[in-house]
Short mmCIF file of C-alpha atoms and ligand atoms in Angstrom, two decimals:
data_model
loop_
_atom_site.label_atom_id
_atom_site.label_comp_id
_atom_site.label_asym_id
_atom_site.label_seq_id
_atom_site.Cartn_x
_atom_site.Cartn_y
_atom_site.Cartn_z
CA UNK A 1 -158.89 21.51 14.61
CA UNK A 2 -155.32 20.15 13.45
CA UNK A 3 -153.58 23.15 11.61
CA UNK A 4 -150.89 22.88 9.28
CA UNK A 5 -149.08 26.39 9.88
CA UNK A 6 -146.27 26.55 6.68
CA UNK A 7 -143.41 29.32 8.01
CA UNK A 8 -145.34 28.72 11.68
CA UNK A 9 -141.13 29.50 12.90
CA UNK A 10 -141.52 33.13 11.22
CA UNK A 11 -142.79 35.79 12.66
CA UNK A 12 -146.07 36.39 11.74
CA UNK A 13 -146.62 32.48 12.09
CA UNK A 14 -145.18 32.16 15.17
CA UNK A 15 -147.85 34.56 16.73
CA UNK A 16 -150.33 32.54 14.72
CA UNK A 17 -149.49 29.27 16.42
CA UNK A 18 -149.40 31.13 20.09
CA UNK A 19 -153.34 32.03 19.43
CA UNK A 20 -154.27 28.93 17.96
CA UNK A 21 -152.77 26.66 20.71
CA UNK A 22 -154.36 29.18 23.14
CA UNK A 23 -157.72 28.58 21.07
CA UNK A 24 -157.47 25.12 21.66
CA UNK A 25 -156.79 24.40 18.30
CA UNK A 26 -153.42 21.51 17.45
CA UNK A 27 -150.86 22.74 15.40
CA UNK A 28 -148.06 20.66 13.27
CA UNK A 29 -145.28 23.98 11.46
CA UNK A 30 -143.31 23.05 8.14
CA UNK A 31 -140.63 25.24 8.02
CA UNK A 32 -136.86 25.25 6.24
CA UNK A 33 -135.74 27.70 8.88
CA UNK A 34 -134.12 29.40 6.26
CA UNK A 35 -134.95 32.98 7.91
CA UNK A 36 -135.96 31.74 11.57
CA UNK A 37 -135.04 29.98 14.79
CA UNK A 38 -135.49 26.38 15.56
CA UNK A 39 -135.94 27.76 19.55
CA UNK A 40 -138.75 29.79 18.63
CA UNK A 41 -141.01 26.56 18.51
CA UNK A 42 -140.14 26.09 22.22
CA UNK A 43 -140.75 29.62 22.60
CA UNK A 44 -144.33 29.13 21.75
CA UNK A 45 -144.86 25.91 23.34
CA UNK A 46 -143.53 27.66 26.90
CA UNK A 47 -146.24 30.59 26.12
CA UNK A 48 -148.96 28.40 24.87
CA UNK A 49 -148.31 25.53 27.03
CA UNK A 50 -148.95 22.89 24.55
CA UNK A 51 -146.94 21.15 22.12
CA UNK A 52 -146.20 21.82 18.58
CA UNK A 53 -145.26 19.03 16.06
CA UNK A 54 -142.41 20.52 14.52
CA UNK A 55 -141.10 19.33 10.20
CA UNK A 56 -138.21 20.89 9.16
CA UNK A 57 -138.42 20.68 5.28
CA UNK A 58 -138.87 23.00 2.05
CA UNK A 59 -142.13 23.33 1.14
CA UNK A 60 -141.02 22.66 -2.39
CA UNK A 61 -140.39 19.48 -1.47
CA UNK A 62 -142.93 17.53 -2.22
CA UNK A 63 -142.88 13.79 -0.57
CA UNK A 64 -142.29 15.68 2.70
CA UNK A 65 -146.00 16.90 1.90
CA UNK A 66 -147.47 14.34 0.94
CA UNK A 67 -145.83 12.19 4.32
CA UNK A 68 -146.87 15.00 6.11
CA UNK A 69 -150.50 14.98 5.01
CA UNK A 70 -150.74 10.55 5.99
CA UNK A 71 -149.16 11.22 9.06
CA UNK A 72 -151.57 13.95 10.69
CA UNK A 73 -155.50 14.62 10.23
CA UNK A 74 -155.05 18.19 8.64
CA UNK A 75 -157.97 19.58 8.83
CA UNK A 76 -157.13 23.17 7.58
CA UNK A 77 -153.55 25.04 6.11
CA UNK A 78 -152.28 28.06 6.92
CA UNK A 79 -149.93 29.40 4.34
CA UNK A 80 -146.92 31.84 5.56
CA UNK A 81 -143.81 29.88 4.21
CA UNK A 82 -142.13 32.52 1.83
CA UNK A 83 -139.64 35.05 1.36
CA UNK A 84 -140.37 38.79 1.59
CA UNK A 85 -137.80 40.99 1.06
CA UNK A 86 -139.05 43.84 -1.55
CA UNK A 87 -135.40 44.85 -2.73
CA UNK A 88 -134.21 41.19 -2.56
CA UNK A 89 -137.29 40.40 -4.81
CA UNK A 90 -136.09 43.20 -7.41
CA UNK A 91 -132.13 40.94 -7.11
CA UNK A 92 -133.35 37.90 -7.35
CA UNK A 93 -136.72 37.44 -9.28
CA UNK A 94 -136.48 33.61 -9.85
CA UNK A 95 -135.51 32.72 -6.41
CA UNK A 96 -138.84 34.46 -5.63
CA UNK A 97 -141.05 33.31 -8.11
CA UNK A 98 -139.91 29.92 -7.52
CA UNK A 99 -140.07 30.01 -3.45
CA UNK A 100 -143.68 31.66 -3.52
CA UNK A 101 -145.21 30.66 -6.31
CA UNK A 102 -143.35 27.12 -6.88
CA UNK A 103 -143.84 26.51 -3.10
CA UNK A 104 -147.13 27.00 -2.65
CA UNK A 105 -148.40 25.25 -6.11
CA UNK A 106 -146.54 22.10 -4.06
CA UNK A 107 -148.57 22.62 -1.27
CA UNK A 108 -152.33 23.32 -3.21
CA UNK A 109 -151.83 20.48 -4.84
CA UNK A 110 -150.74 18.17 -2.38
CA UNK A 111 -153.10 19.61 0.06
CA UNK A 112 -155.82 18.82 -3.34
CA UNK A 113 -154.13 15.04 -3.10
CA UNK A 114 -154.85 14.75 1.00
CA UNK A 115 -158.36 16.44 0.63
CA UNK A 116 -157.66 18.83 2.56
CA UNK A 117 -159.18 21.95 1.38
CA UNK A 118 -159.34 24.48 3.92
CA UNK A 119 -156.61 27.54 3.52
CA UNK A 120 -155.50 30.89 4.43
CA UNK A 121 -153.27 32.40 2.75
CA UNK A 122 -150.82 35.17 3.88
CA UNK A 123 -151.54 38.09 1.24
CA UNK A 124 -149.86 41.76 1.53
CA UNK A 125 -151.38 45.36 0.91
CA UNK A 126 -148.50 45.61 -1.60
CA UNK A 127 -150.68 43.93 -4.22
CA UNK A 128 -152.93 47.17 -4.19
CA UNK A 129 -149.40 49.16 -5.58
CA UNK A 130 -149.58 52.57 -5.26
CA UNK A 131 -153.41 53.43 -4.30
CA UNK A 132 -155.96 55.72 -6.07
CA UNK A 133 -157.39 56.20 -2.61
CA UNK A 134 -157.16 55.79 1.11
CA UNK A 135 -158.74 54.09 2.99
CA UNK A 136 -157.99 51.07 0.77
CA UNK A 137 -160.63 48.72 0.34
CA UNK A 138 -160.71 45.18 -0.82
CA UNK A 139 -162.43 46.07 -4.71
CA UNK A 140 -159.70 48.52 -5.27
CA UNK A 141 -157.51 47.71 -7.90
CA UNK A 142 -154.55 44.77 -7.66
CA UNK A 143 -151.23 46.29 -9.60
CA UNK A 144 -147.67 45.26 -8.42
CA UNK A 145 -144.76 47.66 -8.24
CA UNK A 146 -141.61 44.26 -7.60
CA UNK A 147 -141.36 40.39 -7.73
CA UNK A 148 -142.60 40.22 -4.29
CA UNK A 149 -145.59 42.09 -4.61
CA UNK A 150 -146.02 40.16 -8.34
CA UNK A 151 -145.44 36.54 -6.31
CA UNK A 152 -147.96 37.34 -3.76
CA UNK A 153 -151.12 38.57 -6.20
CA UNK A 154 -149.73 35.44 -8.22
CA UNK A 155 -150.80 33.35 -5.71
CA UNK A 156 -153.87 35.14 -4.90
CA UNK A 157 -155.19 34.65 -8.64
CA UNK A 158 -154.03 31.04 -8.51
CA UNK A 159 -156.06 30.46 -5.82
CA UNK A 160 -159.44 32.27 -7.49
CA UNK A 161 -159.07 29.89 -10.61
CA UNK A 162 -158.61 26.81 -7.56
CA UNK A 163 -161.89 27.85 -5.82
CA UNK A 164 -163.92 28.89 -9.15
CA UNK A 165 -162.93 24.93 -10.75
CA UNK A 166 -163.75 22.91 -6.95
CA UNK A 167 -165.90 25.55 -4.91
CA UNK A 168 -165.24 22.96 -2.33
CA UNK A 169 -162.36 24.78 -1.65
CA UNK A 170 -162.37 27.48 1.36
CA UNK A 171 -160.16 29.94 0.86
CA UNK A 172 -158.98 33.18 2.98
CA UNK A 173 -157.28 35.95 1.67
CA UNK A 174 -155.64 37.94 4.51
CA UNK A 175 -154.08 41.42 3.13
CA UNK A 176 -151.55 42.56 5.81
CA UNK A 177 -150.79 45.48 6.35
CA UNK A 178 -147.47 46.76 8.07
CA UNK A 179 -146.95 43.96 11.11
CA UNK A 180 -145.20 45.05 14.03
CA UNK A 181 -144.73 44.88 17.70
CA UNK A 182 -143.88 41.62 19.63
CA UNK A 183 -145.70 38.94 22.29
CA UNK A 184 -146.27 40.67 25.16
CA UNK A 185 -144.13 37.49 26.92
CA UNK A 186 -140.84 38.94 25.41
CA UNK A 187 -140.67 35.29 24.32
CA UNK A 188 -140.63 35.86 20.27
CA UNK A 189 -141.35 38.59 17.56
CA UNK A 190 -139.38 39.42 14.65
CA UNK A 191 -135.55 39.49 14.11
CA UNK A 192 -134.13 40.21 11.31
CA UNK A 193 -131.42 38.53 9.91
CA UNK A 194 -128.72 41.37 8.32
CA UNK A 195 -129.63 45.03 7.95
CA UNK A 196 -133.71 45.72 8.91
CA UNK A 197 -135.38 46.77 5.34
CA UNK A 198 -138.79 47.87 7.76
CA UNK A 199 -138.61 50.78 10.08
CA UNK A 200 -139.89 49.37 13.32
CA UNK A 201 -136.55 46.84 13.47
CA UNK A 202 -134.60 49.63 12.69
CA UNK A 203 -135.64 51.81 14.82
CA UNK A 204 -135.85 49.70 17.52
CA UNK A 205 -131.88 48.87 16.93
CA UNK A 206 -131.35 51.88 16.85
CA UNK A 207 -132.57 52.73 20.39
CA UNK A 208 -130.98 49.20 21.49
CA UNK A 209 -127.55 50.68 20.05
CA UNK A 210 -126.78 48.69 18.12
CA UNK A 211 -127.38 51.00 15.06
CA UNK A 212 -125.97 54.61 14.94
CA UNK A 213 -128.56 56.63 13.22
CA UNK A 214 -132.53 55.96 11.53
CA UNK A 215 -132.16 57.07 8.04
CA UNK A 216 -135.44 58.83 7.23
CA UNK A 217 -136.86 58.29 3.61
CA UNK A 218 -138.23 61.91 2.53
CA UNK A 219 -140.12 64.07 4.85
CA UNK A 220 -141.71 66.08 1.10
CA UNK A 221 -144.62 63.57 1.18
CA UNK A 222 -147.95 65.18 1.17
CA UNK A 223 -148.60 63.82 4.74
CA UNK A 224 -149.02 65.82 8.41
CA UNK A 225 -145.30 66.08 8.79
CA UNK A 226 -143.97 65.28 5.28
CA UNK A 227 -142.66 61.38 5.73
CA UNK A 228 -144.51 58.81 4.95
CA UNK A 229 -147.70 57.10 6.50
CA UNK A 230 -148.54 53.98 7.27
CA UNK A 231 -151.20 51.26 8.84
CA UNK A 232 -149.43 49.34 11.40
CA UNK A 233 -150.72 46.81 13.18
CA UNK A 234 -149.61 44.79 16.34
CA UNK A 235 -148.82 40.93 15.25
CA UNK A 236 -150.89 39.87 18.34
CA UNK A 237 -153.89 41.60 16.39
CA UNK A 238 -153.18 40.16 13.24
CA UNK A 239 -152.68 36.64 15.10
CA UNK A 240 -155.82 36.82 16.34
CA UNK A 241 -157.41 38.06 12.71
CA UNK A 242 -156.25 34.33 11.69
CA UNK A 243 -158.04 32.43 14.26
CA UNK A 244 -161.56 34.24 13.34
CA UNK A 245 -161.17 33.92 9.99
CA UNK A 246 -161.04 30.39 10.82
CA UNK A 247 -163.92 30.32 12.40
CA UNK A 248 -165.48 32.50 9.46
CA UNK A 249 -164.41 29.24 6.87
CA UNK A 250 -166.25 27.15 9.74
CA UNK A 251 -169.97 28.96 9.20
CA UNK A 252 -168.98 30.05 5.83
CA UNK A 253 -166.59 28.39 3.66
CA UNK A 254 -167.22 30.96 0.55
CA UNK A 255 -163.99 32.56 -1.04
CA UNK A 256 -162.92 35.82 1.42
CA UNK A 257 -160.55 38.56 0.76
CA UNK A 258 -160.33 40.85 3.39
CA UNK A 259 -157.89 43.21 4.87
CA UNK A 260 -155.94 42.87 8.36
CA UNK A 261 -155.39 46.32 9.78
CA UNK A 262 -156.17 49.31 11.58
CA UNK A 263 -157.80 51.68 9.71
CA UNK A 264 -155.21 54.14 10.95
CA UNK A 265 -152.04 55.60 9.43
CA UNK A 266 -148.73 56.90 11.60
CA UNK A 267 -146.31 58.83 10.04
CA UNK A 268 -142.07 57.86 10.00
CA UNK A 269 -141.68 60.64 13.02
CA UNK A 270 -144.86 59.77 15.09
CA UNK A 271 -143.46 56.39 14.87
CA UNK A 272 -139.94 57.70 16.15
CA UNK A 273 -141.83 59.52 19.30
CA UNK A 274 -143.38 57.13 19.89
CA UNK A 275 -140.45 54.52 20.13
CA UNK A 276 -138.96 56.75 22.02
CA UNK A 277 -141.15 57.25 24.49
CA UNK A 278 -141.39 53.74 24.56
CA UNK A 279 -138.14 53.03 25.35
CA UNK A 280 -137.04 55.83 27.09
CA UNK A 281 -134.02 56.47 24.72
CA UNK A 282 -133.61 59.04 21.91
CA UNK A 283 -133.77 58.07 18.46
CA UNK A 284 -131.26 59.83 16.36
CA UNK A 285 -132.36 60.28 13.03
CA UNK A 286 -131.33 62.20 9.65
CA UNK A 287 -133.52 63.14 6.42
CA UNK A 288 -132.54 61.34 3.69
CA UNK A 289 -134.32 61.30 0.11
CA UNK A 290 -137.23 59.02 -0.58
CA UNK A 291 -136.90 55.23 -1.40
CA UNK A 292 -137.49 54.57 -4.85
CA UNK A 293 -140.94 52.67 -5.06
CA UNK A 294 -141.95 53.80 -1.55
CA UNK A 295 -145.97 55.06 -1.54
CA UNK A 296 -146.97 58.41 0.52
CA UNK A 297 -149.97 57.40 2.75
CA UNK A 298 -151.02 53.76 2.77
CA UNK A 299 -153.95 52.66 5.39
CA UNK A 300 -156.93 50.10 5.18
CA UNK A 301 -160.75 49.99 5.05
CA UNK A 302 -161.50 47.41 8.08
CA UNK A 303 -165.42 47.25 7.53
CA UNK A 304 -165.20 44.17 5.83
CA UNK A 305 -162.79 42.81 8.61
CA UNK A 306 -165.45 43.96 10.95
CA UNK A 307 -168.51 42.44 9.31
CA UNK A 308 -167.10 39.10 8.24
CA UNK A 309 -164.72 38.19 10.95
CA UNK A 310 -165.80 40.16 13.76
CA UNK A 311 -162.46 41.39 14.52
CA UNK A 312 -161.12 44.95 15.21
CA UNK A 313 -157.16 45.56 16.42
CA UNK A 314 -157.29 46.61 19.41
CA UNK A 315 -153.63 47.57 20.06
CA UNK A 316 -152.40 50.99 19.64
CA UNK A 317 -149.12 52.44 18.49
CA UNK A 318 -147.69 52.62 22.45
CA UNK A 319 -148.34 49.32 22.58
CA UNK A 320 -146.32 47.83 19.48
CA UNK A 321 -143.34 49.98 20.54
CA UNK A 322 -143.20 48.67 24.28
CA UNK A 323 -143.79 45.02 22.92
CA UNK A 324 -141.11 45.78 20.11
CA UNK A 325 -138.32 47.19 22.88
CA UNK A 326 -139.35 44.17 25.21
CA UNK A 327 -138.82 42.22 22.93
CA UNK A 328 -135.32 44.17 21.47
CA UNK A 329 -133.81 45.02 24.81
CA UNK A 330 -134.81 41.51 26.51
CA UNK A 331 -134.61 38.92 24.29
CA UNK A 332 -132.39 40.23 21.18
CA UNK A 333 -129.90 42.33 23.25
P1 NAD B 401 -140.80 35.40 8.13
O1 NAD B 401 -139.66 35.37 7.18
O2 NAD B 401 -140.52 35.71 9.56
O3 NAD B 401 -141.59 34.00 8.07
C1 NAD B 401 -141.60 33.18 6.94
C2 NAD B 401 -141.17 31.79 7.40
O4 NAD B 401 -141.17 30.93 6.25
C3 NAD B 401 -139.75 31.77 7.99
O5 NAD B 401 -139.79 31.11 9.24
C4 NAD B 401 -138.94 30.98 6.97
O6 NAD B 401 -137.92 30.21 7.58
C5 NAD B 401 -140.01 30.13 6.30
N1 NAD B 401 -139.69 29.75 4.91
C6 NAD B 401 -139.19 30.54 3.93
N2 NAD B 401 -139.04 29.82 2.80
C7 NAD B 401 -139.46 28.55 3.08
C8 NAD B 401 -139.56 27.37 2.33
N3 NAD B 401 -139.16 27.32 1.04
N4 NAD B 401 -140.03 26.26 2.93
C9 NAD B 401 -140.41 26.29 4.23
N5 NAD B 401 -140.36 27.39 4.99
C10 NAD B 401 -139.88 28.51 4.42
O7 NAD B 401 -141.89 36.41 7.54
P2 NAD B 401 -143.22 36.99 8.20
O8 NAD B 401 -143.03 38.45 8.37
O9 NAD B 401 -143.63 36.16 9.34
O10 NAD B 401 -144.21 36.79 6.98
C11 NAD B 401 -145.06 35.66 6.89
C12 NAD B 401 -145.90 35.76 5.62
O11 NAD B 401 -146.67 36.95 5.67
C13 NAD B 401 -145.08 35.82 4.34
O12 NAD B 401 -145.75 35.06 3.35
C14 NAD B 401 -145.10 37.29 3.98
O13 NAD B 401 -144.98 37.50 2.59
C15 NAD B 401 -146.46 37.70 4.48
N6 NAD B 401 -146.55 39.14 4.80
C16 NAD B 401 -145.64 39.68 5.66
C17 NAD B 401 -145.68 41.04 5.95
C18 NAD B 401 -144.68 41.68 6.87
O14 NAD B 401 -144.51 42.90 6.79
N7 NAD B 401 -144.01 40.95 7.74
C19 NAD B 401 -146.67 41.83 5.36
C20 NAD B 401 -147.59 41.24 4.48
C21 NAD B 401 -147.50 39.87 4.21
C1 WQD B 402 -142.51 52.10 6.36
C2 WQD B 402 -142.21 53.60 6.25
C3 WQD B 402 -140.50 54.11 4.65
C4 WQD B 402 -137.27 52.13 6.81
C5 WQD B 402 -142.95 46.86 3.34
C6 WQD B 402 -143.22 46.07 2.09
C7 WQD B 402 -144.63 45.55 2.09
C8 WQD B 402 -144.98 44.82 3.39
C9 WQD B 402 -144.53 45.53 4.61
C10 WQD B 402 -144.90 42.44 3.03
C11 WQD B 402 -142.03 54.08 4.80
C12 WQD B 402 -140.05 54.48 6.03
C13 WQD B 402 -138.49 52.63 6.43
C14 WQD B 402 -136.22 53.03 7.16
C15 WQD B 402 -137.74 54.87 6.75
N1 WQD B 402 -144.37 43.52 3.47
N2 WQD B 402 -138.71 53.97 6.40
N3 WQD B 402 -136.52 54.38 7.11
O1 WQD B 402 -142.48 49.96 2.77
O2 WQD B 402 -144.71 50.18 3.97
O3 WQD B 402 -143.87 47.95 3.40
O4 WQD B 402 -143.17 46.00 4.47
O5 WQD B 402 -145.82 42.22 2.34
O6 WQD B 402 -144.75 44.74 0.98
O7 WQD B 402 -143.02 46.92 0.97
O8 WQD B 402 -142.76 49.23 5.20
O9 WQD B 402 -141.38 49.38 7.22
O10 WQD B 402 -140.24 49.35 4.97
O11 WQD B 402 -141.53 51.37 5.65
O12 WQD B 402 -137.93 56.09 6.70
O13 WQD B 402 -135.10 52.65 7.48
O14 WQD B 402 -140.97 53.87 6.90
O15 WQD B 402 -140.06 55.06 3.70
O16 WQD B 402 -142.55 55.37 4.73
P1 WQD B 402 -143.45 49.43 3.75
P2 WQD B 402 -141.40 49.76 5.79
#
């Protein structure tokens, strides 16, 4: 198939164009490169080995679309052009609103104009909030705790009212949870521009040296050591969730939501150990009080992953840290 892959520069996209290349799938990115790398596209052509077609443009902008759609067969979208920074979200609500939400009314409805009505959609565990209970499964109920969690369930009800008017669109809802970890090449993963707002950058810069000290946020959660828990889950897994819930739109093109984790949850110091180990450096940390808006234990249900995709991560927490420090101490240092 001929894949459209919006923020395919990023770095959940990037992986994403990596396993659909390596699927034999073709793959043409939009992407402003407003928080990514024109190299990483030769990045993933050198892992892949095959080529990418490459549009720098907004994805508000509209007659870059629509050119985009006559020039190539699309045959399905995948939608990861965005911003995502939670605090920057609280800043700078309009900027996000009209990025995410804007952005990808653009693209529905020029896809709509192009007939091209196959999409996945890059949605977040944030729109669950704070959870009733764990493990979170996909009935539970959608609240929003920021502008980026509000843009993203936005979206997601935008795109209910799109498939419940033309059921002839097929739609995937993908509910990350926390990405992490790198290719296994050393060739891309995620680099933040400015201070890291997630732990595994930090951490990792931390062991690189670059940063003096991990600031710990609370360790009086109700968890096994007190700091908070989460599901993290190697981008190469996720990556790979995309391509079978591809095929899933192939043999069944009904409306899917469905979460893209573990199952698991790792607390802020198992995580620490565990970089540490990784990277054979120590990981100086202190305890400092806990962010505002910051949940206790978040992890997923996977059985609907499981039954409707057929996919399972496979990577463990080891594995995300030695990808991550390949990754930090290789290519970023
Ligand atoms: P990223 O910032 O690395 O990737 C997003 C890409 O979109 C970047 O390459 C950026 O340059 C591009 N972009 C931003 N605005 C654009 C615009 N107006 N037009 C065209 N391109 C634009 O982020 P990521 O971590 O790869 O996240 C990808 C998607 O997954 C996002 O939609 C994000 O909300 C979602 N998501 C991410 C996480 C996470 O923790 N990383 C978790 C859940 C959901
Ligand atoms: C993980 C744990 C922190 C940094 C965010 C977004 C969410 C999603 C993924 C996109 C928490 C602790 C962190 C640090 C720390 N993105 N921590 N020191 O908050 O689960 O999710 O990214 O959709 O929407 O909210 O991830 O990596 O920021 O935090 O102690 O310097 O690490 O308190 O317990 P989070 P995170």
């Amino acid at each position: 198939m001929n894949i459209l892959v919006t923020g395919g520069a990023g770095y959940i996209g990037s992986h994403v164009c990596v396993e659909l290349l390596r699927s034999g799938h073709q793959v043409v990115v939009l992407d402003d490169l407003s928080n990514a790398e024109a190299s990483v596209i030769g990045r993933i052509e050198q892992i892949s080995g095959a080529a990418v077609v490459f549009v720098e443009a907004d994805l508000r902008d509209r007659a870059v679309l629509r050119q985009l759609f006559a020039a190539h067969a699309i045959d399905a979208v995948i939608h990861f052009a965005g911003l995502k920074a939670v605090g920057e979200s609280v800043a700078e609500p309009l900027r996000y609103y009209d990025v995410n939400v804007y952005g990808s009314i653009v693209l529905f409805e020029e896809m709509a104009a192009a007939g091209v009505k196959q999409l996945i959609f890059s949605s977040s565990a944030t729109v669950y909030g704070d959870p009733d209970q764990v493990p979170i499964d996909e009935s539970a109920p959608l609240r929003t705790t920021n502008p980026y969690g509000a843009s993203k369930l936005m979206i997601e009800n935008i795109l209910r009212d799109v498939v419940k008017a033309d059921p002839s669109w097929q739609v995937a809802l993908l509910r990350y949870f926390n990405p992490v970890g790198a290719h296994e090449s050393g060739l891309i993963g995620e680099n933040p521009r400015g201070i890291p707002n997630n732990l595994l950058p930090f951490i990792a810069q931390v062991a690189e040296g670059r940063r003096a000290r991990l600031a710990v946020f609370g360790n009086d959660y109700p968890t096994v050591d007190g700091t908070g828990m989460r599901d993290y889950i190697h981008v190469v897994d996720l990556a790979l969730g995309h391509v079978k819930a591809l095929e899933r739109l192939q043999r069944d093109g009904s409306l899917l939501t469905c979460n893209l984790g573990t199952g698991a949850a790792t607390s802020v110091l198992q995580m620490v150990d565990a970089f540490a180990r990784a990277s054979g450096r120590p990981i100086p940390y202190d305890i400092l009080p806990r962010r505002p808006g910051d949940i206790a234990v978040c992890y997923a249900a996977t059985t609907l992953a499981d039954t409707e995709l057929g996919w399972k991560a496979e990577r463990g927490i080891d594995q995300m840290c030695a990808d991550a420090w390949r990754w930090q101490s290789s290519f970023l240092a």
